[in-house]
Amino acid sequence: MPELPEVEAARRAIETHCLGKKIKSSIVADDPKVIDGVSPSDFQASLLGKTIVAAHRKGKNMWLELDSPPFPSFQFGMAGALYIKGVAIAKYVRSAVNDTDEWPSKYSKLFMEPKSVPPISELGPDALYELMPVDEFAESLSKKKIAIKALLLDQSYISGIGNWIADEVLYQSRIHPLQHSFSLSKESCETLHKCIKELILQVIEKALEVGADSSQFPSSWIFHSREKKPGKAFVDGKKIDFITAGGRTTAYVPELQKLTGKKTGKAPSRSTKQSSDKDENGDGEDEDELGSNKETTEKAKSKKGQKTSRGAAMKPPVKRSKESGSDDDGDDGEEKKTTKMSKTQKTKVETSQKKLKNSNTSAHLKKKAKK
């Protein structure tokens, strides 16, 4: 039997999921025991095209305030209940209607189908009142291949989180703004969910309490230093850096908010050891690497020398002058052989030149004798 808690749960469900939505269609059962004092057709006509403005309750009676009267009222009686498809209204009774369930139920006395109207219909769940349960939140993030800051600013994902609040919840959660959403650990998702829920509530309550005086916000918030110049912005003594994330200027604390695991489009950086070695050696290599490189170089030179020597033995001798000596790094025997071959060639050339000269002289004398 529905009591006050069940009726209040129904009222809150309508307030959370149906306000601002227009009634697209309605079906009213022809049951005079339930529908009192009005015909089904008149009841349907009074609802069609109206917008749900509010849900009210007094005792165990509930009524809907529409954008114009008349307003339908409900008394749950012995077995009455309210169902919103996909929404669990009370945990201790079956109140959620799944996609596979009959809809509308054949036992329904009044069925309404709200029409979603932009821009409200395009918004995601409200960050304060409609934030998804933590397990659903973590599951949702695991499927998002986008930087977490950009996702938090997406009003179709969660509505109500602006630029500075996104920075604040990420700082309090110790999450880097460029961290891929799907790479967040379960613990990080839970921390982020808690920070969103608690911080937004704290912002609203504190703002109302102090008349929106931001100087009254906790001193541990990064909020107070967001407008300072780079190099002069600090929170709890730690430096604040500024980058662009989600198309917006983003403040974060590198010392506390580190990129972990799979990142968003960042080129891999050199390790700390390599960077340190570069400062000490000037070339980014440690001693082991230098030793290895030297050994490799010596082996390469040795192989090159061997290859050159083998190649020289196969090539024809090169003519060299006695004065120029040899530039070859081969052994003495090879050098002497080359020198000896050069002298032989020189002797042959000199002999040929003498024969040619003698031949020319003889021909000249014969020609002179004929004259």
Short mmCIF file of C-alpha atoms in Angstrom, two decimals:
data_model
loop_
_atom_site.label_atom_id
_atom_site.label_comp_id
_atom_site.label_asym_id
_atom_site.label_seq_id
_atom_site.Cartn_x
_atom_site.Cartn_y
_atom_site.Cartn_z
CA MET A 1 0.00 0.00 0.00
CA PRO A 2 1.53 3.33 -1.04
CA GLU A 3 2.38 5.58 1.89
CA LEU A 4 3.80 9.06 2.07
CA PRO A 5 7.41 8.00 1.21
CA GLU A 6 6.25 6.28 -2.00
CA VAL A 7 4.20 9.29 -3.05
CA GLU A 8 7.07 11.67 -2.28
CA ALA A 9 9.45 9.44 -4.24
CA ALA A 10 7.08 9.63 -7.21
CA ARG A 11 6.86 13.42 -6.93
CA ARG A 12 10.64 13.79 -6.85
CA ALA A 13 11.02 11.47 -9.84
CA ILE A 14 8.72 13.69 -11.89
CA GLU A 15 10.52 16.80 -10.66
CA THR A 16 13.89 15.32 -11.63
CA HIS A 17 13.05 13.78 -14.99
CA CYS A 18 9.99 15.51 -16.41
CA LEU A 19 10.05 19.24 -15.61
CA GLY A 20 10.18 21.50 -18.63
CA LYS A 21 9.04 18.77 -20.99
CA LYS A 22 6.01 19.04 -23.22
CA ILE A 23 3.39 16.30 -23.30
CA LYS A 24 3.47 14.85 -26.80
CA SER A 25 0.68 12.30 -26.42
CA SER A 26 -1.58 10.78 -23.75
CA ILE A 27 -3.74 7.70 -23.35
CA VAL A 28 -6.48 7.63 -20.71
CA ALA A 29 -8.20 4.40 -19.73
CA ASP A 30 -11.99 4.23 -19.87
CA ASP A 31 -12.29 3.28 -16.19
CA PRO A 32 -14.79 5.35 -14.16
CA LYS A 33 -13.55 3.74 -10.93
CA VAL A 34 -10.18 5.43 -11.45
CA ILE A 35 -10.84 8.37 -13.76
CA ASP A 36 -13.38 10.40 -11.82
CA GLY A 37 -15.56 13.23 -13.10
CA VAL A 38 -14.12 13.57 -16.61
CA SER A 39 -14.33 11.62 -19.85
CA PRO A 40 -11.20 9.99 -21.28
CA SER A 41 -11.30 12.22 -24.36
CA ASP A 42 -11.56 15.43 -22.31
CA PHE A 43 -8.76 14.26 -20.02
CA GLN A 44 -6.50 13.58 -23.00
CA ALA A 45 -7.28 16.95 -24.59
CA SER A 46 -6.45 18.79 -21.34
CA LEU A 47 -2.93 17.27 -21.29
CA LEU A 48 -1.91 17.33 -24.96
CA GLY A 49 0.72 19.99 -25.78
CA LYS A 50 1.04 21.19 -22.16
CA THR A 51 4.41 21.61 -20.44
CA ILE A 52 5.04 20.14 -16.98
CA VAL A 53 6.03 23.03 -14.73
CA ALA A 54 6.08 21.39 -11.29
CA ALA A 55 5.03 18.36 -9.25
CA HIS A 56 3.31 18.93 -5.90
CA ARG A 57 2.27 16.73 -2.98
CA LYS A 58 0.13 17.17 0.08
CA GLY A 59 -0.28 14.13 2.29
CA LYS A 60 -0.68 11.17 -0.04
CA ASN A 61 -2.15 13.24 -2.86
CA MET A 62 -0.03 14.44 -5.77
CA TRP A 63 -0.77 16.75 -8.68
CA LEU A 64 1.02 18.10 -11.74
CA GLU A 65 1.25 21.82 -12.40
CA LEU A 66 1.13 22.45 -16.15
CA ASP A 67 1.80 25.69 -18.00
CA SER A 68 -1.97 26.25 -18.03
CA PRO A 69 -4.90 24.66 -16.12
CA PRO A 70 -6.55 22.27 -15.56
CA PHE A 71 -4.03 20.32 -13.45
CA PRO A 72 -4.37 16.51 -13.10
CA SER A 73 -4.30 15.14 -9.53
CA PHE A 74 -3.56 11.60 -8.33
CA GLN A 75 -4.50 9.52 -5.28
CA PHE A 76 -2.55 6.27 -5.26
CA GLY A 77 -5.17 4.28 -3.32
CA MET A 78 -4.31 0.70 -2.42
CA ALA A 79 -2.08 -0.28 -5.34
CA GLY A 80 -1.39 2.89 -7.31
CA ALA A 81 2.14 3.59 -8.60
CA LEU A 82 4.05 5.88 -10.92
CA TYR A 83 6.45 4.55 -13.55
CA ILE A 84 8.99 6.45 -15.63
CA LYS A 85 10.69 4.30 -18.24
CA GLY A 86 14.30 3.56 -17.30
CA VAL A 87 14.07 5.22 -13.87
CA ALA A 88 14.11 3.32 -10.56
CA ILE A 89 11.86 5.37 -8.28
CA ALA A 90 12.03 3.20 -5.14
CA LYS A 91 14.68 0.56 -4.42
CA TYR A 92 12.54 -1.72 -2.27
CA VAL A 93 9.81 -2.25 -4.88
CA ARG A 94 10.02 -3.02 -8.59
CA SER A 95 9.63 0.45 -10.04
CA ALA A 96 11.99 0.55 -13.02
CA VAL A 97 10.65 -0.26 -16.48
CA ASN A 98 13.24 -1.79 -18.79
CA ASP A 99 13.37 -1.62 -22.58
CA THR A 100 12.09 -5.20 -22.83
CA ASP A 101 9.06 -4.58 -20.60
CA GLU A 102 5.60 -3.89 -21.98
CA TRP A 103 5.17 -0.14 -22.46
CA PRO A 104 2.71 1.22 -21.67
CA SER A 105 1.51 -1.50 -19.35
CA LYS A 106 -1.96 -2.89 -20.01
CA TYR A 107 -2.74 -1.98 -16.40
CA SER A 108 -1.94 1.71 -16.93
CA LYS A 109 -4.81 4.13 -16.35
CA LEU A 110 -2.95 7.20 -17.58
CA PHE A 111 -0.04 7.18 -20.01
CA MET A 112 1.83 10.35 -20.97
CA GLU A 113 4.72 10.68 -23.38
CA PRO A 114 6.65 13.91 -22.78
CA LYS A 115 8.17 15.54 -25.83
CA SER A 116 11.73 16.75 -25.40
CA VAL A 117 12.19 20.33 -26.53
CA PRO A 118 15.59 21.89 -27.34
CA PRO A 119 17.67 23.33 -25.88
CA ILE A 120 16.71 21.62 -22.60
CA SER A 121 16.38 18.23 -24.27
CA GLU A 122 19.97 18.47 -25.53
CA LEU A 123 21.43 18.81 -22.05
CA GLY A 124 22.97 15.96 -20.08
CA PRO A 125 22.01 15.17 -16.48
CA ASP A 126 22.26 18.06 -14.03
CA ALA A 127 25.59 17.99 -12.16
CA LEU A 128 23.92 18.69 -8.81
CA TYR A 129 20.65 16.79 -8.93
CA GLU A 130 21.07 14.16 -11.64
CA LEU A 131 24.69 13.02 -11.47
CA MET A 132 24.78 9.35 -12.48
CA PRO A 133 25.72 6.75 -9.84
CA VAL A 134 29.45 6.27 -9.34
CA ASP A 135 29.62 2.83 -11.00
CA GLU A 136 27.71 4.08 -14.03
CA PHE A 137 29.95 7.16 -14.10
CA ALA A 138 33.13 5.04 -14.14
CA GLU A 139 31.69 2.78 -16.85
CA SER A 140 30.75 5.81 -18.93
CA LEU A 141 34.24 7.34 -18.65
CA SER A 142 35.85 4.06 -19.74
CA LYS A 143 34.17 4.47 -23.14
CA LYS A 144 35.17 8.11 -23.76
CA LYS A 145 38.25 8.69 -25.94
CA ILE A 146 38.51 12.36 -25.04
CA ALA A 147 40.49 14.46 -22.56
CA ILE A 148 38.67 14.59 -19.21
CA LYS A 149 38.59 18.42 -19.09
CA ALA A 150 36.92 18.59 -22.51
CA LEU A 151 34.39 15.94 -21.45
CA LEU A 152 33.47 17.80 -18.26
CA LEU A 153 32.80 20.94 -20.32
CA ASP A 154 30.49 19.01 -22.66
CA GLN A 155 27.02 20.06 -21.51
CA SER A 156 25.44 17.13 -23.33
CA TYR A 157 27.40 14.80 -21.05
CA ILE A 158 26.90 16.57 -17.71
CA SER A 159 25.20 19.93 -17.57
CA GLY A 160 26.24 22.70 -15.22
CA ILE A 161 30.04 22.34 -15.07
CA GLY A 162 31.82 25.44 -16.34
CA ASN A 163 35.49 26.17 -16.94
CA TRP A 164 36.66 27.08 -13.44
CA ILE A 165 34.59 24.37 -11.75
CA ALA A 166 36.11 21.79 -14.11
CA ASP A 167 39.60 22.99 -13.16
CA GLU A 168 38.69 22.86 -9.48
CA VAL A 169 37.29 19.32 -9.45
CA LEU A 170 40.27 18.04 -11.46
CA TYR A 171 42.70 19.75 -9.07
CA GLN A 172 40.92 18.37 -6.02
CA SER A 173 40.86 14.93 -7.69
CA ARG A 174 44.57 15.18 -8.67
CA ILE A 175 43.76 14.44 -12.31
CA HIS A 176 45.59 16.06 -15.25
CA PRO A 177 43.22 18.00 -17.55
CA LEU A 178 44.59 16.23 -20.65
CA GLN A 179 44.26 12.73 -19.23
CA HIS A 180 42.20 10.52 -21.51
CA SER A 181 38.88 9.73 -19.86
CA PHE A 182 39.08 6.02 -20.69
CA SER A 183 42.53 5.73 -19.05
CA LEU A 184 41.34 6.83 -15.59
CA SER A 185 41.57 4.20 -12.89
CA LYS A 186 38.48 3.16 -10.99
CA GLU A 187 39.81 4.97 -7.92
CA SER A 188 40.29 8.18 -9.91
CA CYS A 189 36.74 7.92 -11.30
CA GLU A 190 35.35 7.50 -7.80
CA THR A 191 37.36 10.46 -6.51
CA LEU A 192 36.26 12.64 -9.41
CA HIS A 193 32.61 11.66 -8.91
CA LYS A 194 32.84 12.55 -5.21
CA CYS A 195 34.54 15.89 -5.93
CA ILE A 196 31.93 16.87 -8.52
CA LYS A 197 29.09 16.03 -6.16
CA GLU A 198 30.57 17.65 -3.05
CA LEU A 199 32.24 20.67 -4.64
CA ILE A 200 29.24 21.78 -6.69
CA LEU A 201 27.00 21.49 -3.65
CA GLN A 202 29.57 23.42 -1.62
CA VAL A 203 29.85 26.11 -4.31
CA ILE A 204 26.09 26.63 -4.42
CA GLU A 205 25.62 26.61 -0.64
CA LYS A 206 28.67 28.81 -0.01
CA ALA A 207 27.68 31.25 -2.73
CA LEU A 208 24.23 31.60 -1.20
CA GLU A 209 25.70 31.90 2.28
CA VAL A 210 28.21 34.64 1.48
CA GLY A 211 26.23 36.39 -1.23
CA ALA A 212 28.41 35.08 -4.08
CA ASP A 213 31.52 36.62 -2.46
CA SER A 214 34.23 34.38 -3.96
CA SER A 215 36.81 35.58 -1.42
CA GLN A 216 34.93 33.47 1.12
CA PHE A 217 35.61 30.25 -0.81
CA PRO A 218 38.15 27.88 0.80
CA SER A 219 41.75 29.09 0.50
CA SER A 220 42.84 25.62 -0.63
CA TRP A 221 40.97 26.05 -3.92
CA ILE A 222 42.90 26.69 -7.13
CA PHE A 223 40.08 29.10 -7.98
CA HIS A 224 41.74 32.03 -6.22
CA SER A 225 44.84 31.99 -8.44
CA ARG A 226 43.31 31.25 -11.85
CA GLU A 227 43.47 34.89 -12.93
CA LYS A 228 47.12 35.45 -11.94
CA LYS A 229 49.93 35.60 -14.48
CA PRO A 230 51.99 32.49 -15.29
CA GLY A 231 54.91 32.17 -12.88
CA LYS A 232 53.05 34.10 -10.19
CA ALA A 233 50.17 31.71 -9.59
CA PHE A 234 50.43 29.33 -6.63
CA VAL A 235 48.12 27.25 -4.47
CA ASP A 236 49.32 25.90 -1.12
CA GLY A 237 52.84 26.87 -2.17
CA LYS A 238 52.74 24.83 -5.37
CA LYS A 239 53.12 26.36 -8.83
CA ILE A 240 50.11 26.61 -11.13
CA ASP A 241 50.66 26.20 -14.87
CA PHE A 242 48.29 27.20 -17.65
CA ILE A 243 47.52 25.21 -20.79
CA THR A 244 44.65 24.95 -23.28
CA ALA A 245 42.29 22.01 -22.77
CA GLY A 246 38.86 21.61 -24.26
CA GLY A 247 39.44 24.89 -26.10
CA ARG A 248 39.65 26.80 -22.80
CA THR A 249 42.45 28.25 -20.70
CA THR A 250 43.10 25.66 -18.02
CA ALA A 251 44.85 25.96 -14.67
CA TYR A 252 46.47 22.94 -13.06
CA VAL A 253 49.31 21.99 -10.69
CA PRO A 254 51.94 19.85 -12.49
CA GLU A 255 53.41 18.62 -9.20
CA LEU A 256 50.10 17.04 -8.20
CA GLN A 257 48.26 16.47 -11.49
CA LYS A 258 50.40 14.16 -13.59
CA LEU A 259 49.62 12.42 -16.87
CA THR A 260 49.61 8.69 -16.30
CA GLY A 261 49.15 5.63 -18.49
CA LYS A 262 47.73 6.43 -21.92
CA LYS A 263 47.83 10.14 -22.60
CA THR A 264 46.18 12.46 -25.11
CA GLY A 265 48.38 12.96 -28.15
CA LYS A 266 51.57 13.77 -26.28
CA ALA A 267 54.89 12.76 -27.83
CA PRO A 268 56.90 10.49 -25.51
CA SER A 269 59.53 12.46 -23.64
CA ARG A 270 63.05 11.36 -22.85
CA SER A 271 63.62 9.68 -19.52
CA THR A 272 64.95 11.62 -16.55
CA LYS A 273 68.22 9.66 -16.65
CA GLN A 274 68.80 10.50 -20.29
CA SER A 275 68.06 14.17 -19.68
CA SER A 276 70.45 14.17 -16.73
CA ASP A 277 73.17 12.48 -18.76
CA LYS A 278 72.74 15.03 -21.49
CA ASP A 279 73.46 17.80 -19.02
CA GLU A 280 76.59 16.02 -17.77
CA ASN A 281 78.05 14.63 -21.00
CA GLY A 282 76.65 17.11 -23.45
CA ASP A 283 75.36 14.43 -25.79
CA GLY A 284 72.60 12.68 -23.91
CA GLU A 285 74.50 9.35 -23.59
CA ASP A 286 75.65 7.72 -20.36
CA GLU A 287 79.07 6.09 -19.92
CA ASP A 288 77.82 2.62 -20.83
CA GLU A 289 76.30 3.95 -24.01
CA LEU A 290 79.51 5.84 -24.89
CA GLY A 291 81.65 2.74 -24.29
CA SER A 292 79.37 0.66 -26.43
CA ASN A 293 79.46 3.25 -29.21
CA LYS A 294 83.28 3.41 -29.11
CA GLU A 295 83.55 -0.37 -29.31
CA THR A 296 81.15 -0.44 -32.23
CA THR A 297 83.14 2.29 -34.00
CA GLU A 298 86.44 0.43 -33.55
CA LYS A 299 84.92 -2.78 -34.92
CA ALA A 300 83.56 -0.88 -37.90
CA LYS A 301 86.97 0.65 -38.61
CA SER A 302 88.64 -2.73 -38.34
CA LYS A 303 86.20 -4.29 -40.79
CA LYS A 304 86.62 -1.32 -43.13
CA GLY A 305 90.40 -1.72 -43.03
CA GLN A 306 90.15 -5.41 -43.79
CA LYS A 307 87.84 -4.76 -46.68
CA THR A 308 90.20 -2.11 -48.08
CA SER A 309 93.24 -4.41 -47.90
CA ARG A 310 91.41 -7.24 -49.64
CA GLY A 311 90.20 -4.83 -52.28
CA ALA A 312 93.69 -3.40 -52.88
CA ALA A 313 95.11 -6.85 -53.70
CA MET A 314 92.56 -7.27 -56.48
CA LYS A 315 93.05 -3.87 -58.09
CA PRO A 316 95.73 -3.17 -60.73
CA PRO A 317 98.87 -1.47 -59.40
CA VAL A 318 98.76 2.27 -59.17
CA LYS A 319 101.57 4.23 -60.73
CA ARG A 320 103.37 6.25 -58.09
CA SER A 321 106.34 8.56 -58.19
CA LYS A 322 109.34 7.65 -56.09
CA GLU A 323 109.19 10.97 -54.32
CA SER A 324 105.49 10.85 -53.37
CA GLY A 325 105.83 7.66 -51.33
CA SER A 326 102.80 5.61 -50.34
CA ASP A 327 99.65 6.68 -48.48
CA ASP A 328 98.44 3.12 -48.18
CA ASP A 329 98.04 1.73 -44.66
CA GLY A 330 98.93 -1.81 -45.93
CA ASP A 331 102.07 -3.76 -44.94
CA ASP A 332 105.66 -3.11 -46.19
CA GLY A 333 105.63 -6.07 -48.60
CA GLU A 334 102.63 -4.69 -50.41
CA GLU A 335 104.30 -1.26 -50.64
CA LYS A 336 107.60 -2.69 -52.03
CA LYS A 337 105.72 -4.74 -54.58
CA THR A 338 103.87 -1.69 -55.79
CA THR A 339 107.10 0.37 -55.96
CA LYS A 340 108.93 -2.38 -57.89
CA MET A 341 106.15 -2.64 -60.43
CA SER A 342 106.25 1.11 -60.93
CA LYS A 343 110.05 1.05 -61.70
CA THR A 344 109.57 -1.70 -64.30
CA GLN A 345 106.89 0.28 -66.06
CA LYS A 346 109.15 3.35 -65.99
CA THR A 347 112.01 1.43 -67.61
CA LYS A 348 109.75 0.18 -70.40
CA VAL A 349 108.56 3.69 -71.11
CA GLU A 350 112.13 5.02 -71.27
CA THR A 351 113.16 2.19 -73.67
CA SER A 352 110.23 2.93 -75.98
CA GLN A 353 111.07 6.60 -76.02
CA LYS A 354 114.74 5.85 -77.00
CA LYS A 355 113.65 3.52 -79.85
CA LEU A 356 111.27 6.17 -81.17
CA LYS A 357 114.02 8.80 -81.01
CA ASN A 358 116.53 6.57 -82.82
CA SER A 359 113.94 5.74 -85.46
CA ASN A 360 113.22 9.42 -86.07
CA THR A 361 116.97 10.21 -86.32
CA SER A 362 117.58 7.42 -88.84
CA ALA A 363 114.71 8.52 -91.03
CA HIS A 364 115.99 12.10 -91.01
CA LEU A 365 119.53 11.04 -92.10
CA LYS A 366 118.22 8.92 -94.99
CA LYS A 367 116.10 11.80 -96.28
CA LYS A 368 119.08 14.15 -96.15
CA ALA A 369 121.27 11.65 -98.05
CA LYS A 370 118.82 11.41 -100.97
CA LYS A 371 118.91 15.15 -101.42
#
